């Protein structure tokens, strides 16, 4: 297996994510002033970086595509106020809007596979927990985790997240709103080679899940 480089920017490039059809990649680039903005590029490397949202004074991180690739949800960090909120942007027009601006940190948003909901982590209850809200914006909030949670990921009928060093799964239904089930533990990071101290508290993704929720990709820690 070989790797092909598709970008040549000098700034740090992070948080890349495939579009649903695999034709494009959204990602952040840190500019010379230290601010991270969002861009889109063809996944075969053709063309240049297409600005999705560029501005000074606010980082834009961790994009997540809607199922029809018309919208990208992301989280922000305002350099003046340190507010960390969830926003979304139209891919066609570049128009932006706020999705969640509750107290505390809102981060790592992931849109559901039907495009109706967004899962994210927030410390509004004094520790990071997993919440779900509707898309577009509403006041509805559903708490999914029960003892801390980071890094939500969707399958078609389950929501996955990390509770400390354990990967958790919560089934859900969407009839009449969002209704999460009781989370259950699937495995620990130590069991799959991620290390005994894997806590998934940083902003560096170390796992992903297939659409049907039956397969996982993890980053293993190897001794050399």
XYZ file of N, CA and C in Angstrom:
672
model
N 0.844 -1.190 0.000
C 0.000 0.000 0.000
C 0.878 1.238 0.000
N 0.565 2.192 -0.864
C 1.332 3.426 -0.933
C 0.448 4.607 -0.582
N 1.077 5.698 -0.161
C 0.353 6.919 0.197
C 0.625 7.991 -0.844
N -0.411 8.721 -1.218
C -0.279 9.805 -2.179
C -0.579 11.132 -1.496
N 0.340 12.065 -1.603
C 0.122 13.388 -1.026
C -0.750 14.209 -1.972
N -1.805 14.828 -1.431
C -2.716 15.580 -2.295
C -2.703 17.074 -1.997
N -2.017 17.510 -0.932
C -1.919 18.940 -0.638
C -0.454 19.317 -0.462
N -0.160 20.604 -0.640
C 1.223 21.080 -0.542
C 1.314 22.365 0.274
N 0.400 22.556 1.196
C 0.392 23.784 1.978
C 1.490 23.780 3.038
N 1.982 24.981 3.365
C 2.985 25.102 4.410
C 2.360 25.069 5.799
N 1.125 25.549 5.921
C 0.457 25.549 7.216
C 0.027 24.154 7.632
N -0.169 23.961 8.930
C -0.594 22.661 9.452
C -1.980 22.305 8.929
N -2.113 21.113 8.378
C -3.384 20.618 7.845
C -3.897 19.519 8.767
N -5.143 19.660 9.195
C -5.684 18.731 10.187
C -7.154 18.428 9.901
N -7.674 17.449 10.647
C -9.117 17.212 10.791
C -9.793 16.878 9.466
N -9.100 16.142 8.613
C -9.659 15.810 7.305
C -10.780 14.780 7.417
N -11.776 14.923 6.531
C -12.905 13.996 6.531
C -13.451 13.880 5.110
N -13.744 12.651 4.698
C -14.274 12.381 3.364
C -15.702 12.895 3.236
N -16.054 13.371 2.050
C -17.462 13.631 1.750
C -18.180 12.290 1.630
N -19.507 12.263 1.766
C -20.231 10.982 1.733
C -19.981 10.147 0.481
N -19.775 10.797 -0.675
C -19.538 10.028 -1.897
C -18.057 9.796 -2.174
N -17.190 10.283 -1.290
C -15.760 10.050 -1.425
C -15.051 10.921 -2.436
N -15.752 11.877 -3.041
C -15.139 12.677 -4.103
C -14.361 13.879 -3.585
N -14.631 14.289 -2.340
C -13.987 15.471 -1.783
C -13.552 15.219 -0.342
N -12.651 16.062 0.113
C -12.183 16.020 1.497
C -12.302 17.422 2.073
N -12.865 17.533 3.264
C -12.880 18.796 4.004
C -11.810 18.718 5.084
N -11.148 19.834 5.366
C -10.054 19.829 6.332
C -9.754 21.261 6.761
N -8.953 21.403 7.806
C -8.556 22.727 8.278
C -7.096 22.978 7.924
N -6.775 24.243 7.678
C -5.397 24.678 7.459
C -5.125 25.847 8.397
N -4.033 25.770 9.124
C -3.637 26.865 10.002
C -2.821 27.873 9.204
N -3.287 29.132 9.166
C -2.596 30.135 8.363
C -1.405 30.731 9.109
N -0.722 31.674 8.462
C 0.481 32.259 9.055
C 0.189 32.984 10.361
N -1.029 33.475 10.515
C -1.402 34.154 11.747
C -1.819 33.218 12.863
N -1.814 31.907 12.583
C -2.143 30.921 13.603
C -3.598 30.534 13.672
N -4.436 31.074 12.765
C -5.866 30.768 12.772
C -6.155 29.627 11.803
N -6.989 28.693 12.225
C -7.366 27.560 11.380
C -8.674 27.849 10.660
N -8.671 27.692 9.332
C -9.855 27.857 8.501
C -10.169 26.541 7.796
N -11.354 26.451 7.206
C -11.792 25.211 6.571
C -11.754 25.312 5.056
N -11.357 24.196 4.429
C -11.219 24.128 2.980
C -11.748 22.784 2.481
N -12.001 22.742 1.179
C -12.419 21.511 0.505
C -11.495 21.289 -0.684
N -11.209 20.035 -0.951
C -10.373 19.697 -2.100
C -10.849 18.368 -2.668
N -10.700 18.194 -3.979
C -11.017 16.910 -4.601
C -10.126 15.829 -4.002
N -10.691 14.668 -3.737
C -9.937 13.620 -3.055
C -8.851 13.002 -3.923
N -8.879 13.249 -5.247
C -7.797 12.757 -6.098
C -6.643 13.750 -6.188
N -6.758 14.869 -5.463
C -5.691 15.854 -5.428
C -5.771 16.910 -6.507
N -6.703 16.778 -7.437
C -6.806 17.754 -8.520
C -7.380 19.067 -8.005
N -7.058 20.152 -8.711
C -7.550 21.458 -8.290
C -6.802 21.964 -7.067
N -7.242 23.086 -6.543
C -6.597 23.661 -5.373
C -7.482 23.598 -4.153
N -7.021 24.242 -3.087
C -7.811 24.343 -1.868
C -8.970 25.309 -2.108
N -10.180 24.840 -1.947
C -11.357 25.683 -2.112
C -11.813 26.157 -0.735
N -11.749 27.465 -0.462
C -12.144 27.954 0.857
C -13.605 27.642 1.162
N -13.833 27.069 2.315
C -15.191 26.828 2.792
C -15.613 27.951 3.729
N -14.732 28.309 4.651
C -14.941 29.479 5.501
C -13.573 29.987 5.946
N -13.325 31.264 5.695
C -12.078 31.911 6.081
C -12.397 33.182 6.860
N -11.768 33.361 7.999
C -11.906 34.593 8.773
C -10.811 34.611 9.823
N -10.538 35.780 10.351
C -9.547 35.917 11.405
C -10.238 35.898 12.766
N -9.476 35.568 13.793
C -9.972 35.677 15.160
C -10.754 34.489 15.677
N -10.972 33.465 14.832
C -11.745 32.313 15.285
C -11.289 31.056 14.555
N -10.859 30.060 15.312
C -10.503 28.775 14.723
C -11.764 28.047 14.263
N -11.639 27.331 13.158
C -12.692 26.453 12.657
C -12.103 25.052 12.541
N -12.652 24.103 13.299
C -12.053 22.779 13.409
C -13.084 21.672 13.194
N -12.596 20.484 12.890
C -13.351 19.233 12.863
C -14.650 19.309 12.061
N -14.533 19.438 10.742
C -15.739 19.466 9.899
C -16.445 18.114 9.868
N -17.752 18.159 9.642
C -18.568 16.953 9.485
C -19.600 17.223 8.401
N -19.628 16.387 7.362
C -20.524 16.577 6.221
C -21.944 16.138 6.544
N -22.912 16.817 5.942
C -24.280 16.304 5.921
C -24.351 15.175 4.890
N -25.350 14.285 4.978
C -25.419 13.148 4.046
C -25.469 13.552 2.575
N -26.081 14.697 2.270
C -26.152 15.142 0.878
C -24.999 16.060 0.490
N -24.038 16.238 1.399
C -22.831 17.043 1.161
C -23.133 18.516 0.903
N -24.308 18.978 1.303
C -24.655 20.385 1.093
C -24.197 21.274 2.242
N -23.919 20.670 3.396
C -23.624 21.423 4.609
C -22.469 20.771 5.349
N -21.669 21.602 6.010
C -20.600 21.106 6.875
C -20.777 21.724 8.261
N -20.826 20.872 9.270
C -20.877 21.305 10.666
C -19.453 21.302 11.212
N -19.140 22.252 12.089
C -17.787 22.321 12.644
C -17.832 22.998 14.002
N -16.726 22.917 14.747
C -16.697 23.655 16.011
C -15.656 24.762 15.953
N -15.911 25.796 16.745
C -15.127 27.022 16.685
C -14.433 27.285 18.015
N -13.425 28.135 17.953
C -12.765 28.642 19.157
C -12.479 30.117 18.921
N -13.263 30.983 19.573
C -13.092 32.421 19.435
C -11.868 32.856 20.230
N -10.890 33.454 19.559
C -9.639 33.795 20.222
C -9.795 34.917 21.247
N -10.815 35.744 21.103
C -11.028 36.840 22.054
C -11.788 36.380 23.290
N -12.869 35.632 23.087
C -13.726 35.236 24.209
C -13.459 33.812 24.687
N -12.719 33.031 23.881
C -12.460 31.611 24.149
C -13.725 30.757 24.093
N -14.814 31.319 23.567
C -16.044 30.538 23.400
C -15.808 29.432 22.376
N -16.329 28.250 22.663
C -16.224 27.113 21.743
C -17.631 26.620 21.448
N -18.077 26.893 20.236
C -19.454 26.624 19.841
C -19.491 25.784 18.574
N -20.695 25.346 18.210
C -20.905 24.592 16.978
C -21.565 25.492 15.943
N -21.019 25.502 14.752
C -21.546 26.267 13.628
C -21.776 25.317 12.457
N -22.441 25.835 11.412
C -22.506 25.098 10.150
C -22.435 26.078 8.994
N -22.014 25.565 7.838
C -21.797 26.400 6.664
C -22.364 25.695 5.436
N -22.981 26.472 4.562
C -23.463 25.950 3.286
C -22.283 25.796 2.337
N -22.123 24.620 1.766
C -21.014 24.384 0.847
C -21.174 25.225 -0.415
N -22.400 25.421 -0.873
C -22.638 26.157 -2.115
C -22.463 27.662 -1.948
N -23.027 28.225 -0.876
C -23.054 29.682 -0.732
C -22.033 30.235 0.251
N -21.528 29.399 1.157
C -20.628 29.883 2.196
C -21.340 30.557 3.352
N -22.671 30.561 3.338
C -23.436 31.175 4.422
C -23.298 30.338 5.690
N -23.073 31.015 6.828
C -22.857 30.312 8.090
C -23.961 30.631 9.089
N -24.118 29.757 10.085
C -25.070 29.972 11.170
C -24.591 29.192 12.388
N -25.016 29.641 13.560
C -24.676 28.965 14.811
C -25.651 27.819 15.047
N -25.116 26.669 15.435
C -25.954 25.514 15.752
C -26.159 25.374 17.259
N -25.071 25.416 18.037
C -25.146 25.305 19.496
C -24.165 26.298 20.105
N -24.661 27.163 20.990
C -23.788 28.099 21.704
C -24.137 28.115 23.191
N -24.305 26.932 23.766
C -24.600 26.801 25.187
C -23.378 27.180 26.025
N -23.557 27.220 27.341
C -22.436 27.476 28.234
C -21.395 26.367 28.104
N -20.137 26.724 28.328
C -19.075 25.734 28.304
C -18.563 25.459 26.906
N -17.873 24.332 26.778
C -17.256 23.925 25.519
C -18.189 22.991 24.761
N -18.434 23.302 23.492
C -19.156 22.407 22.584
C -18.160 22.029 21.480
N -17.978 20.746 21.242
C -16.908 20.354 20.321
C -17.212 19.026 19.646
N -16.437 18.759 18.586
C -16.392 17.461 17.913
C -17.765 17.000 17.437
N -18.444 17.887 16.725
C -19.785 17.572 16.227
C -19.727 16.541 15.107
N -20.696 15.635 15.103
C -20.840 14.662 14.031
C -22.312 14.552 13.660
N -22.600 14.735 12.362
C -23.976 14.690 11.892
C -24.419 13.247 11.693
N -25.671 12.962 12.053
C -26.203 11.612 11.905
C -26.312 11.241 10.435
N -26.463 9.965 10.167
C -26.443 9.478 8.788
C -27.707 9.834 8.014
N -28.756 10.248 8.721
C -29.944 10.729 8.020
C -30.004 12.254 7.983
N -29.016 12.928 8.590
C -28.939 14.377 8.538
C -29.876 15.115 9.471
N -30.587 14.409 10.347
C -31.580 15.053 11.213
C -31.020 15.474 12.563
N -29.885 14.897 12.967
C -29.362 15.146 14.306
C -27.847 15.362 14.254
N -27.344 16.020 15.299
C -25.908 16.224 15.454
C -25.515 15.795 16.863
N -24.532 14.915 16.959
C -23.966 14.515 18.249
C -22.706 15.330 18.499
N -22.449 15.637 19.761
C -21.270 16.427 20.105
C -20.933 16.214 21.569
N -19.768 16.674 21.979
C -19.393 16.603 23.383
C -19.422 18.003 23.984
N -19.836 18.077 25.251
C -19.954 19.358 25.937
C -19.652 19.160 27.417
N -19.051 20.194 28.024
C -18.773 20.139 29.461
C -19.740 21.007 30.259
N -20.930 21.227 29.739
C -21.900 22.080 30.430
C -22.318 21.515 31.780
N -22.106 20.211 32.013
C -22.382 19.595 33.313
C -21.100 19.336 34.093
N -20.067 20.147 33.813
C -18.793 20.131 34.542
C -17.877 18.975 34.183
N -18.269 18.116 33.259
C -17.361 17.157 32.650
C -17.874 16.884 31.244
N -16.985 16.423 30.384
C -17.390 16.151 29.018
C -18.410 15.017 28.973
N -19.540 15.288 28.332
C -20.586 14.299 28.116
C -21.025 14.385 26.655
N -21.721 13.357 26.188
C -22.209 13.321 24.815
C -23.666 13.765 24.776
N -23.943 14.715 23.893
C -25.291 15.241 23.701
C -25.683 15.113 22.231
N -26.976 15.164 21.994
C -27.521 15.193 20.635
C -28.484 16.359 20.540
N -28.427 17.075 19.428
C -29.389 18.122 19.129
C -29.918 17.906 17.721
N -30.914 18.680 17.347
C -31.483 18.550 16.008
C -30.676 19.360 15.005
N -30.871 19.042 13.751
C -30.362 19.876 12.669
C -31.507 20.147 11.707
N -31.768 21.440 11.357
C -31.087 22.647 11.823
C -31.333 22.918 13.311
N -30.960 24.127 13.737
C -30.922 24.496 15.140
C -32.292 24.423 15.809
N -32.277 23.952 17.051
C -33.441 24.032 17.931
C -32.922 24.042 19.361
N -33.824 24.149 20.319
C -33.438 24.108 21.730
C -33.402 22.690 22.282
N -33.722 21.702 21.465
C -33.759 20.314 21.933
C -32.351 19.811 22.240
N -32.202 19.139 23.385
C -30.942 18.525 23.781
C -31.248 17.171 24.422
N -30.510 16.152 24.029
C -30.629 14.841 24.655
C -29.245 14.406 25.119
N -29.139 14.062 26.374
C -27.869 13.573 26.913
C -27.799 12.067 26.711
N -26.717 11.598 26.113
C -26.571 10.181 25.780
C -25.685 9.465 26.789
N -24.539 10.035 27.115
C -23.607 9.396 28.048
C -24.096 9.564 29.482
N -23.610 8.694 30.363
C -24.045 8.727 31.763
C -22.898 8.921 32.740
N -21.661 8.763 32.262
C -20.509 8.882 33.161
C -19.310 9.451 32.415
N -19.554 10.515 31.677
C -18.510 11.111 30.860
C -18.520 10.545 29.454
N -18.103 11.366 28.488
C -18.076 10.883 27.115
C -17.355 11.838 26.185
N -16.622 11.280 25.227
C -15.924 12.056 24.208
C -16.002 11.320 22.879
N -15.772 12.033 21.813
C -15.626 11.490 20.465
C -16.818 10.667 19.973
N -17.970 11.315 19.762
C -19.131 10.576 19.246
C -18.965 10.188 17.781
N -19.491 9.024 17.436
C -19.532 8.540 16.050
C -20.852 7.807 15.847
N -21.457 7.997 14.682
C -22.745 7.382 14.378
C -22.588 6.125 13.528
N -23.443 5.139 13.775
C -23.774 4.146 12.762
C -25.235 4.404 12.394
N -25.850 3.483 11.669
C -27.238 3.704 11.268
C -28.198 3.701 12.454
N -27.892 2.908 13.489
C -28.837 2.798 14.601
C -28.183 2.839 15.979
N -26.896 3.202 16.042
C -26.217 3.323 17.324
C -25.318 4.554 17.321
N -25.077 5.069 18.519
C -24.144 6.171 18.712
C -23.010 5.659 19.592
N -21.780 5.811 19.118
C -20.603 5.318 19.822
C -19.838 6.495 20.422
N -19.161 6.247 21.527
C -18.327 7.271 22.145
C -17.400 6.602 23.150
N -16.409 7.364 23.615
C -15.470 6.849 24.611
C -15.831 7.367 25.994
N -15.891 6.444 26.936
C -16.019 6.775 28.354
C -14.713 6.354 29.012
N -13.823 7.336 29.232
C -12.493 6.979 29.700
C -11.800 6.109 28.675
N -11.411 4.900 29.073
C -10.711 3.983 28.185
C -11.638 2.919 27.600
N -12.942 3.132 27.671
C -13.908 2.152 27.172
C -14.734 2.730 26.035
N -14.867 1.963 24.955
C -15.757 2.361 23.876
C -17.174 1.924 24.226
N -18.093 2.881 24.198
C -19.481 2.644 24.563
C -20.366 2.724 23.321
N -21.530 2.085 23.398
C -22.512 2.142 22.318
C -23.895 2.321 22.921
N -24.674 3.212 22.321
C -26.053 3.432 22.764
C -26.970 3.345 21.547
N -27.894 2.398 21.566
C -28.894 2.342 20.511
C -29.830 3.542 20.643
N -30.491 3.890 19.560
C -31.412 5.023 19.622
C -32.568 4.807 18.654
N -33.658 5.506 18.925
C -34.785 5.567 18.006
C -35.070 7.035 17.722
N -35.738 7.299 16.606
C -35.991 8.687 16.207
C -37.462 8.954 15.933
N -38.338 8.071 16.380
C -39.772 8.301 16.219
C -40.223 9.360 17.220
N -40.694 10.489 16.723
C -41.151 11.547 17.607
C -40.032 12.286 18.300
N -38.837 12.277 17.720
C -37.682 12.924 18.342
C -36.548 11.936 18.475
N -35.591 12.254 19.313
C -34.443 11.376 19.522
C -34.561 10.720 20.887
N -34.423 9.399 20.940
C -34.547 8.674 22.199
C -33.378 7.701 22.337
N -32.381 8.032 23.182
C -31.229 7.142 23.341
C -31.505 6.021 24.332
N -30.927 4.860 24.058
C -31.017 3.750 24.987
C -29.909 3.804 26.021
N -29.857 2.782 26.870
C -28.830 2.703 27.905
C -27.491 2.324 27.275
N -26.439 3.103 27.504
C -25.137 2.771 26.912
C -24.591 1.453 27.451
N -23.875 0.730 26.598
C -23.218 -0.503 27.008
C -21.756 -0.456 26.572
N -20.913 -1.133 27.320
C -19.478 -1.151 27.040
C -19.171 -2.215 25.990
N -18.392 -1.847 24.962
C -18.017 -2.796 23.915
C -16.635 -3.393 24.161
N -15.640 -2.542 24.370
C -14.286 -3.013 24.648
C -13.480 -1.849 25.199
N -12.301 -2.157 25.716
C -11.412 -1.118 26.221
C -10.297 -0.860 25.214
N -9.672 0.294 25.343
C -8.545 0.607 24.478
C -7.409 -0.378 24.645
N -7.210 -0.849 25.861
C -6.141 -1.813 26.114
C -6.389 -3.123 25.377
N -7.644 -3.545 25.273
C -7.972 -4.806 24.610
C -7.682 -4.784 23.117
N -7.680 -3.598 22.503
C -7.465 -3.517 21.054
C -6.145 -2.833 20.713
N -5.230 -2.773 21.677
C -3.887 -2.287 21.393
C -3.716 -0.790 21.398
N -4.688 -0.062 21.968
C -4.577 1.393 22.022
C -3.854 1.869 23.275
N -3.549 0.949 24.174
C -2.832 1.292 25.392
C -3.741 1.351 26.601
N -3.166 1.074 27.763
C -3.938 1.077 29.006
C -4.318 2.478 29.435
N -3.590 3.484 28.938
C -3.845 4.857 29.364
C -4.602 5.650 28.310
N -5.151 4.972 27.291
C -5.940 5.680 26.290
C -7.198 6.238 26.942
N -7.339 7.562 26.946
C -8.496 8.184 27.583
C -9.345 8.976 26.594
N -8.871 9.152 25.371
C -9.614 9.852 24.327
C -10.126 11.210 24.803
N -9.301 11.928 25.549
C -9.710 13.243 26.025
C -9.126 14.364 25.174
N -8.179 14.050 24.308
C -7.571 15.072 23.463
C -8.421 15.275 22.218
N -7.964 16.158 21.343
C -8.672 16.401 20.096
C -7.981 15.691 18.936
N -7.454 14.503 19.195
C -6.801 13.714 18.162
C -7.559 12.405 17.984
N -8.272 12.237 16.872
C -9.090 11.033 16.694
C -8.240 9.781 16.600
N -8.675 8.725 17.275
C -7.936 7.474 17.264
C -8.827 6.282 16.924
N -10.019 6.546 16.383
C -10.871 5.427 15.987
C -11.911 5.904 14.981
N -12.518 4.932 14.284
C -13.662 5.208 13.422
C -14.510 3.944 13.372
N -15.731 4.088 12.870
C -16.685 2.982 12.876
C -17.353 2.895 11.510
N -17.647 1.679 11.068
C -18.318 1.479 9.785
C -19.779 1.907 9.880
N -20.401 2.108 8.722
C -21.784 2.602 8.685
C -22.751 1.664 9.393
N -22.485 0.345 9.338
C -23.397 -0.600 9.982
C -23.022 -0.879 11.432
N -21.948 -0.255 11.921
C -21.573 -0.388 13.322
C -20.956 -1.711 13.704
N -20.490 -2.493 12.733
C -19.949 -3.819 13.042
C -18.429 -3.880 12.999
N -17.780 -2.853 12.444
C -16.322 -2.860 12.326
C -15.749 -1.534 12.814
N -14.545 -1.629 13.397
C -13.898 -0.448 13.953
C -12.454 -0.375 13.467
N -11.989 0.836 13.268
C -10.585 1.101 12.984
C -10.033 1.879 14.168
N -8.907 1.428 14.719
C -8.303 2.116 15.854
C -6.824 2.349 15.574
N -6.261 3.334 16.246
C -4.829 3.596 16.173
C -4.147 2.854 17.310
N -3.302 1.885 16.958
C -2.612 1.109 17.974
C -1.279 1.751 18.334
N -0.875 1.545 19.566
C 0.415 2.028 20.039
C 1.395 0.861 20.043
N 2.443 0.985 19.250
C 3.406 -0.095 19.097
C 4.732 0.282 19.742
N 5.337 -0.677 20.400
C 6.669 -0.467 20.959
C 7.697 -0.755 19.882
N 8.660 0.144 19.754
C 9.702 -0.023 18.727
C 11.069 -0.140 19.392
